[in-house]
Amino acid sequence: MGVRQYYRGRLLVVSASLLLLATLYKIGLGSQVLNHLSSYASWKTEKQLYKLDVAWPKFPEQFTGQTFCVAVDHIHGLVYVGQRGNDVPKVLVFSEDGYFLQAWNTTLEMPHGIFAINTPNASSVWITDVGTGKNGHTVQQYSPSGRLLQVIGTPGKAGSGTNPIQFDQPAEIFVEENGDLYIVDGDGGMNNRLLKLTPDLQVIWLRGENGSGITQFRIPHSVTVDSVGRVWVADRGNQRLQVFDKTTGEWLGSWSCCFTEDSPYSVRFTADKKYIIIAHLNTDRVSIVAAPPVGSIRDCIVVGTIQLAEEVKPHLVDVSMKTGAIYVAEIGAQQVQKYVPLD
C-alpha cells in the first residue's frame, strides 16, 4: 500500500467515525459515548509520575556487591540496602538525603528481602537470608546499628513444608506496627507459602503450596499489606498478584493481566495509598498500578511506568512513607536508585 492510499484509508475511517457520532447525537446518545470514551482514556493513558534523583546517593562507590533489597525507615530518614558478595558488608545504611552512614558485617550469607519497622517500643530491621550455609534459610531481626536480636527458623537447615517456621529460602517479610509478621517462604526452594505470625511467633494462619491454583504459589517473592486489611503477594512464577484478607487469610482475588510480559518481583504501596509499585526484573521496568478500592479487586490498571536502562534488573523496591520516593534495588547494575514524585 502506498503512502497516499494509506492516508486515504485513514481519512475514510475518521469520516465514518464522525458520521456515526453525528448520528448518535441525533438520537441523544452522542454525549454518553464521548463521556465513556473520555473516562476510558483517563485510566488507560499512562502518566509520568516520577523522576530519577540523580544526586542519590552522594557516594555510589559504597555499593560493592549485588544490591538485592532496600528498606526505608521514614521516621528516622534512613535507607537500608542489602547486598551480596565475598568480603563485602551485607548491609549499607544511607540517609534519605543520600549520605553514607555506616555498614554492617554480619552473619548474613545471602540477604534477599529487607524491611524496616518502627513500633511504640523500638525500631528494627528484618532481613531474609536465602543462603544454604550455616546461617541460611532464616529470617533475622537486627537493631538499627546492626546488632542481631533474634533468628526465626533453624540456621542452615531447609524446611520440609511441615513446620511453619522451618523456612526454605524465605524471600521477604512485612511487619505491621503491632508486630505481626507476614513472610513469603519460597525463593525457589521446596516451600511455596505465605505465613502470618504473632510477635511471639505463633502461627495465625498459613496459605499456600506449590501450584498455579487459587492460594497456590510458584515462588512467592514479595509481600505487603495495604491500609484496608489486604495482604498482597507477588506470585512470581505464576505471573500474578494474589490478595488475601489479613485477619482471616481468606483469598480475595488475583491479578494477572498486567503481567503478561514479565512477572511481578516486588510489590509496595505508595505513601498516599493510591498506587501499587511493582518491579519487573526481566524487562527492566517499574509499573505504577492503580490501587483498587475497599471491597473490590477489580481489574489491574497500569497508570505509569518507569523504564530503566537495559540489564539493571530491578529486584525489590521500597517506598518512603514520608517523601513518597521510590527506592529500587538493581542487582544487574549493583546499585540502588531513588525516584521522586513529580507532584
GROMACS .gro file of C-alpha atoms in nm:
model
  343
    1MET     CA    1   0.000   0.000   0.000
    2GLY     CA    2   0.137   0.344  -0.092
    3VAL     CA    3   0.150   0.639   0.143
    4ARG     CA    4  -0.130   0.819  -0.039
    5GLN     CA    5  -0.357   0.509  -0.029
    6TYR     CA    6  -0.280   0.462   0.343
    7TYR     CA    7  -0.383   0.815   0.435
    8ARG     CA    8  -0.692   0.794   0.211
    9GLY     CA    9  -0.794   0.482   0.406
   10ARG     CA   10  -0.732   0.656   0.738
   11LEU     CA   11  -0.943   0.952   0.622
   12LEU     CA   12  -1.232   0.722   0.537
   13VAL     CA   13  -1.216   0.565   0.883
   14VAL     CA   14  -1.218   0.906   1.053
   15SER     CA   15  -1.505   1.026   0.834
   16ALA     CA   16  -1.707   0.717   0.915
   17SER     CA   17  -1.644   0.765   1.284
   18LEU     CA   18  -1.760   1.127   1.271
   19LEU     CA   19  -2.071   1.027   1.078
   20LEU     CA   20  -2.152   0.763   1.339
   21LEU     CA   21  -2.104   1.012   1.622
   22ALA     CA   22  -2.328   1.267   1.450
   23THR     CA   23  -2.598   1.003   1.410
   24LEU     CA   24  -2.570   0.912   1.778
   25TYR     CA   25  -2.612   1.277   1.872
   26LYS     CA   26  -2.933   1.292   1.672
   27ILE     CA   27  -3.080   1.010   1.879
   28GLY     CA   28  -2.944   1.150   2.206
   29LEU     CA   29  -2.653   0.913   2.266
   30GLY     CA   30  -2.358   1.118   2.145
   31SER     CA   31  -2.272   1.283   2.476
   32GLN     CA   32  -2.287   0.946   2.653
   33VAL     CA   33  -2.041   0.795   2.405
   34LEU     CA   34  -1.799   1.088   2.445
   35ASN     CA   35  -1.817   1.065   2.821
   36HIS     CA   36  -1.748   0.692   2.805
   37LEU     CA   37  -1.451   0.740   2.573
   38SER     CA   38  -1.312   1.017   2.791
   39SER     CA   39  -1.341   0.800   3.101
   40TYR     CA   40  -1.180   0.506   2.922
   41ALA     CA   41  -0.887   0.720   2.806
   42SER     CA   42  -0.832   0.868   3.151
   43TRP     CA   43  -0.738   0.534   3.307
   44LYS     CA   44  -0.579   0.379   3.001
   45THR     CA   45  -0.332   0.662   2.943
   46GLU     CA   46  -0.006   0.615   3.130
   47LYS     CA   47   0.141   0.917   3.305
   48GLN     CA   48   0.491   1.018   3.405
   49LEU     CA   49   0.465   1.023   3.782
   50TYR     CA   50   0.828   1.001   3.896
   51LYS     CA   51   1.171   1.128   3.802
   52LEU     CA   52   1.519   0.998   3.885
   53ASP     CA   53   1.705   1.170   4.168
   54VAL     CA   54   2.049   1.179   4.005
   55ALA     CA   55   2.209   1.308   4.326
   56TRP     CA   56   2.120   0.995   4.528
   57PRO     CA   57   2.333   0.856   4.677
   58LYS     CA   58   2.614   1.105   4.722
   59PHE     CA   59   2.878   0.831   4.714
   60PRO     CA   60   2.763   0.542   4.491
   61GLU     CA   61   3.106   0.379   4.521
   62GLN     CA   62   2.986   0.243   4.855
   63PHE     CA   63   2.795  -0.020   4.658
   64THR     CA   64   3.049  -0.302   4.637
   65GLY     CA   65   2.825  -0.607   4.585
   66GLN     CA   66   2.499  -0.712   4.423
   67THR     CA   67   2.222  -0.495   4.569
   68PHE     CA   68   1.924  -0.726   4.620
   69CYS     CA   69   1.697  -0.532   4.855
   70VAL     CA   70   1.622  -0.193   5.007
   71ALA     CA   71   1.415  -0.071   5.303
   72VAL     CA   72   1.321   0.278   5.422
   73ASP     CA   73   1.285   0.392   5.782
   74HIS     CA   74   1.098   0.713   5.710
   75ILE     CA   75   1.070   0.807   6.078
   76HIS     CA   76   1.446   0.841   6.112
   77GLY     CA   77   1.520   0.916   5.746
   78LEU     CA   78   1.729   0.602   5.688
   79VAL     CA   79   1.768   0.373   5.388
   80TYR     CA   80   1.899   0.018   5.439
   81VAL     CA   81   2.048  -0.174   5.145
   82GLY     CA   82   2.118  -0.549   5.146
   83GLN     CA   83   2.396  -0.664   4.918
   84ARG     CA   84   2.575  -0.991   4.839
   85GLY     CA   85   2.930  -1.079   4.755
   86ASN     CA   86   3.256  -1.204   4.901
   87ASP     CA   87   3.421  -0.976   5.155
   88VAL     CA   88   3.157  -0.705   5.129
   89PRO     CA   89   2.939  -0.562   5.407
   90LYS     CA   90   2.598  -0.720   5.379
   91VAL     CA   91   2.407  -0.409   5.488
   92LEU     CA   92   2.472  -0.045   5.394
   93VAL     CA   93   2.294   0.243   5.564
   94PHE     CA   94   2.231   0.577   5.392
   95SER     CA   95   2.031   0.884   5.484
   96GLU     CA   96   1.732   0.970   5.268
   97ASP     CA   97   1.940   1.269   5.158
   98GLY     CA   98   2.193   1.027   5.012
   99TYR     CA   99   2.479   1.037   5.262
  100PHE     CA  100   2.651   0.711   5.354
  101LEU     CA  101   2.629   0.648   5.729
  102GLN     CA  102   2.755   0.301   5.816
  103ALA     CA  103   2.794  -0.062   5.706
  104TRP     CA  104   2.734  -0.393   5.880
  105ASN     CA  105   2.949  -0.703   5.852
  106THR     CA  106   2.703  -0.959   5.986
  107THR     CA  107   2.644  -1.333   5.988
  108LEU     CA  108   2.416  -1.290   5.688
  109GLU     CA  109   2.504  -1.510   5.391
  110MET     CA  110   2.270  -1.409   5.109
  111PRO     CA  111   2.029  -1.130   5.203
  112HIS     CA  112   1.718  -1.136   4.987
  113GLY     CA  113   1.445  -0.921   5.143
  114ILE     CA  114   1.472  -0.640   5.398
  115PHE     CA  115   1.214  -0.445   5.599
  116ALA     CA  116   1.248  -0.156   5.847
  117ILE     CA  117   0.983  -0.114   6.115
  118ASN     CA  118   0.916   0.135   6.393
  119THR     CA  119   0.695   0.018   6.681
  120PRO     CA  120   0.597   0.204   7.000
  121ASN     CA  121   0.878   0.016   7.176
  122ALA     CA  122   1.168   0.010   6.931
  123SER     CA  123   1.297   0.022   6.575
  124SER     CA  124   1.440  -0.279   6.398
  125VAL     CA  125   1.543  -0.418   6.061
  126TRP     CA  126   1.427  -0.760   5.941
  127ILE     CA  127   1.624  -0.949   5.675
  128THR     CA  128   1.554  -1.279   5.499
  129ASP     CA  129   1.856  -1.497   5.423
  130VAL     CA  130   1.832  -1.743   5.133
  131GLY     CA  131   2.184  -1.878   5.180
  132THR     CA  132   2.238  -2.253   5.204
  133GLY     CA  133   2.527  -2.239   5.452
  134LYS     CA  134   2.523  -2.248   5.830
  135ASN     CA  135   2.326  -1.923   5.869
  136GLY     CA  136   2.087  -1.954   5.574
  137HIS     CA  137   1.715  -2.035   5.548
  138THR     CA  138   1.634  -1.784   5.820
  139VAL     CA  139   1.464  -1.455   5.896
  140GLN     CA  140   1.683  -1.232   6.114
  141GLN     CA  141   1.596  -0.925   6.319
  142TYR     CA  142   1.858  -0.655   6.382
  143SER     CA  143   1.879  -0.331   6.574
  144PRO     CA  144   1.932  -0.015   6.363
  145SER     CA  145   2.304  -0.036   6.445
  146GLY     CA  146   2.332  -0.397   6.324
  147ARG     CA  147   2.310  -0.594   6.648
  148LEU     CA  148   2.142  -0.932   6.598
  149LEU     CA  149   1.823  -0.952   6.806
  150GLN     CA  150   1.666  -1.282   6.703
  151VAL     CA  151   1.664  -1.553   6.438
  152ILE     CA  152   1.349  -1.726   6.309
  153GLY     CA  153   1.400  -2.070   6.158
  154THR     CA  154   1.680  -2.320   6.207
  155PRO     CA  155   2.003  -2.176   6.064
  156GLY     CA  156   2.146  -2.387   5.786
  157LYS     CA  157   1.850  -2.625   5.766
  158ALA     CA  158   1.599  -2.606   5.481
  159GLY     CA  159   1.233  -2.659   5.568
  160SER     CA  160   1.021  -2.950   5.461
  161GLY     CA  161   0.692  -2.764   5.446
  162THR     CA  162   0.550  -2.936   5.754
  163ASN     CA  163   0.700  -2.700   6.013
  164PRO     CA  164   0.556  -2.348   5.966
  165ILE     CA  165   0.875  -2.173   6.075
  166GLN     CA  166   1.123  -2.409   5.911
  167PHE     CA  167   1.200  -2.199   5.606
  168ASP     CA  168   1.349  -2.285   5.270
  169GLN     CA  169   1.492  -1.970   5.115
  170PRO     CA  170   1.241  -1.717   5.260
  171ALA     CA  171   1.200  -1.436   5.011
  172GLU     CA  172   1.063  -1.137   5.201
  173ILE     CA  173   0.896  -1.015   5.520
  174PHE     CA  174   0.647  -0.738   5.603
  175VAL     CA  175   0.596  -0.631   5.966
  176GLU     CA  176   0.297  -0.434   6.093
  177GLU     CA  177   0.320  -0.174   6.369
  178ASN     CA  178   0.158  -0.416   6.617
  179GLY     CA  179   0.440  -0.662   6.549
  180ASP     CA  180   0.250  -0.914   6.333
  181LEU     CA  181   0.474  -1.067   6.066
  182TYR     CA  182   0.393  -1.173   5.711
  183ILE     CA  183   0.654  -1.395   5.545
  184VAL     CA  184   0.665  -1.533   5.191
  185ASP     CA  185   0.868  -1.853   5.206
  186GLY     CA  186   0.990  -1.990   4.877
  187ASP     CA  187   1.252  -1.815   4.669
  188GLY     CA  188   1.296  -2.130   4.462
  189GLY     CA  189   1.305  -2.380   4.749
  190MET     CA  190   1.059  -2.657   4.834
  191ASN     CA  191   0.820  -2.426   5.023
  192ASN     CA  192   0.570  -2.203   4.846
  193ARG     CA  193   0.366  -2.037   5.116
  194LEU     CA  194   0.254  -1.722   5.296
  195LEU     CA  195   0.257  -1.713   5.677
  196LYS     CA  196   0.117  -1.469   5.929
  197LEU     CA  197   0.283  -1.487   6.272
  198THR     CA  198   0.228  -1.309   6.601
  199PRO     CA  199   0.519  -1.115   6.756
  200ASP     CA  200   0.592  -1.422   6.972
  201LEU     CA  201   0.599  -1.640   6.655
  202GLN     CA  202   0.266  -1.815   6.691
  203VAL     CA  203   0.106  -1.903   6.356
  204ILE     CA  204  -0.215  -1.706   6.295
  205TRP     CA  205  -0.272  -1.857   5.951
  206LEU     CA  206  -0.080  -2.016   5.667
  207ARG     CA  207  -0.167  -2.033   5.298
  208GLY     CA  208  -0.003  -2.193   5.001
  209GLU     CA  209   0.161  -2.488   4.837
  210ASN     CA  210   0.333  -2.538   4.504
  211GLY     CA  211   0.094  -2.491   4.213
  212SER     CA  212  -0.096  -2.243   4.000
  213GLY     CA  213  -0.444  -2.269   4.154
  214ILE     CA  214  -0.611  -2.034   4.399
  215THR     CA  215  -0.393  -1.984   4.713
  216GLN     CA  216  -0.111  -2.183   4.549
  217PHE     CA  217   0.224  -2.024   4.467
  218ARG     CA  218   0.525  -2.066   4.247
  219ILE     CA  219   0.799  -1.857   4.406
  220PRO     CA  220   0.609  -1.613   4.629
  221HIS     CA  221   0.861  -1.333   4.610
  222SER     CA  222   0.730  -1.020   4.783
  223VAL     CA  223   0.456  -0.930   5.032
  224THR     CA  224   0.291  -0.612   5.157
  225VAL     CA  225  -0.021  -0.508   5.350
  226ASP     CA  226  -0.247  -0.221   5.246
  227SER     CA  227  -0.441   0.022   5.466
  228VAL     CA  228  -0.774  -0.162   5.432
  229GLY     CA  229  -0.664  -0.502   5.559
  230ARG     CA  230  -0.549  -0.685   5.247
  231VAL     CA  231  -0.227  -0.881   5.201
  232TRP     CA  232  -0.071  -0.864   4.854
  233VAL     CA  233   0.174  -1.129   4.734
  234ALA     CA  234   0.390  -1.117   4.420
  235ASP     CA  235   0.340  -1.473   4.294
  236ARG     CA  236   0.640  -1.456   4.064
  237GLY     CA  237   0.633  -1.797   3.898
  238ASN     CA  238   0.262  -1.768   3.820
  239GLN     CA  239   0.297  -1.410   3.686
  240ARG     CA  240   0.029  -1.266   3.911
  241LEU     CA  241  -0.052  -1.091   4.236
  242GLN     CA  242  -0.269  -1.276   4.487
  243VAL     CA  243  -0.468  -1.096   4.756
  244PHE     CA  244  -0.574  -1.221   5.100
  245ASP     CA  245  -0.768  -1.089   5.398
  246LYS     CA  246  -0.512  -1.006   5.665
  247THR     CA  247  -0.735  -1.115   5.955
  248THR     CA  248  -0.864  -1.449   5.827
  249GLY     CA  249  -0.626  -1.534   5.542
  250GLU     CA  250  -0.925  -1.567   5.308
  251TRP     CA  251  -0.839  -1.545   4.939
  252LEU     CA  252  -0.986  -1.226   4.790
  253GLY     CA  253  -0.871  -1.236   4.429
  254SER     CA  254  -0.576  -1.215   4.193
  255TRP     CA  255  -0.434  -1.007   3.909
  256SER     CA  256  -0.255  -1.148   3.608
  257CYS     CA  257  -0.349  -0.929   3.309
  258CYS     CA  258  -0.079  -0.670   3.391
  259PHE     CA  259   0.198  -0.929   3.395
  260THR     CA  260   0.189  -1.100   3.057
  261GLU     CA  261   0.528  -0.952   2.960
  262ASP     CA  262   0.709  -1.009   3.288
  263SER     CA  263   0.638  -1.138   3.637
  264PRO     CA  264   0.589  -0.913   3.940
  265TYR     CA  265   0.903  -0.931   4.154
  266SER     CA  266   0.824  -0.671   4.418
  267VAL     CA  267   0.505  -0.511   4.550
  268ARG     CA  268   0.468  -0.197   4.763
  269PHE     CA  269   0.207   0.078   4.811
  270THR     CA  270   0.272   0.447   4.765
  271ALA     CA  271   0.256   0.679   5.065
  272ASP     CA  272  -0.087   0.813   4.963
  273LYS     CA  273  -0.214   0.453   4.902
  274LYS     CA  274  -0.337   0.548   4.554
  275TYR     CA  275  -0.092   0.327   4.364
  276ILE     CA  276   0.090  -0.003   4.385
  277ILE     CA  277   0.458  -0.007   4.285
  278ILE     CA  278   0.566  -0.327   4.108
  279ALA     CA  279   0.915  -0.420   3.985
  280HIS     CA  280   0.972  -0.633   3.672
  281LEU     CA  281   1.325  -0.771   3.667
  282ASN     CA  282   1.342  -0.917   3.316
  283THR     CA  283   1.202  -0.613   3.135
  284ASP     CA  284   1.390  -0.357   3.349
  285ARG     CA  285   1.070  -0.178   3.438
  286VAL     CA  286   0.877  -0.048   3.738
  287SER     CA  287   0.500  -0.028   3.698
  288ILE     CA  288   0.267   0.207   3.884
  289VAL     CA  289  -0.074   0.042   3.913
  290ALA     CA  290  -0.399   0.194   4.039
  291ALA     CA  291  -0.482   0.061   4.386
  292PRO     CA  292  -0.831  -0.092   4.396
  293PRO     CA  293  -1.095   0.049   4.634
  294VAL     CA  294  -1.216  -0.114   4.953
  295GLY     CA  295  -1.406  -0.436   4.898
  296SER     CA  296  -1.310  -0.488   4.536
  297ILE     CA  297  -1.004  -0.612   4.349
  298ARG     CA  298  -1.143  -0.530   4.003
  299ASP     CA  299  -0.905  -0.503   3.706
  300CYS     CA  300  -0.534  -0.433   3.708
  301ILE     CA  301  -0.477  -0.088   3.553
  302VAL     CA  302  -0.126   0.043   3.482
  303VAL     CA  303  -0.123   0.424   3.512
  304GLY     CA  304   0.250   0.483   3.481
  305THR     CA  305   0.583   0.319   3.404
  306ILE     CA  306   0.945   0.385   3.496
  307GLN     CA  307   1.157   0.232   3.221
  308LEU     CA  308   1.508   0.165   3.346
  309ALA     CA  309   1.825   0.107   3.149
  310GLU     CA  310   1.883  -0.236   2.998
  311GLU     CA  311   2.009  -0.513   3.226
  312VAL     CA  312   1.982  -0.315   3.551
  313LYS     CA  313   1.742  -0.588   3.675
  314PRO     CA  314   1.522  -0.424   3.942
  315HIS     CA  315   1.470  -0.685   4.212
  316LEU     CA  316   1.293  -0.538   4.515
  317VAL     CA  317   1.170  -0.187   4.596
  318ASP     CA  318   1.056   0.019   4.892
  319VAL     CA  319   0.872   0.349   4.933
  320SER     CA  320   0.928   0.629   5.181
  321MET     CA  321   0.601   0.694   5.363
  322LYS     CA  322   0.721   1.049   5.434
  323THR     CA  323   0.850   1.175   5.099
  324GLY     CA  324   0.683   0.927   4.862
  325ALA     CA  325   1.017   0.845   4.699
  326ILE     CA  326   1.067   0.501   4.546
  327TYR     CA  327   1.397   0.319   4.605
  328VAL     CA  328   1.484   0.044   4.357
  329ALA     CA  329   1.744  -0.225   4.429
  330GLU     CA  330   1.905  -0.327   4.100
  331ILE     CA  331   2.109  -0.646   4.102
  332GLY     CA  332   2.233  -0.606   3.744
  333ALA     CA  333   2.359  -0.251   3.791
  334GLN     CA  334   2.470  -0.321   4.151
  335GLN     CA  335   2.314  -0.004   4.281
  336VAL     CA  336   2.001   0.146   4.437
  337GLN     CA  337   1.829   0.431   4.259
  338LYS     CA  338   1.583   0.684   4.401
  339TYR     CA  339   1.279   0.815   4.212
  340VAL     CA  340   1.085   1.112   4.347
  341PRO     CA  341   0.722   1.208   4.274
  342LEU     CA  342   0.670   1.480   4.019
  343ASP     CA  343   0.387   1.642   4.212
   0.00000   0.00000   0.00000
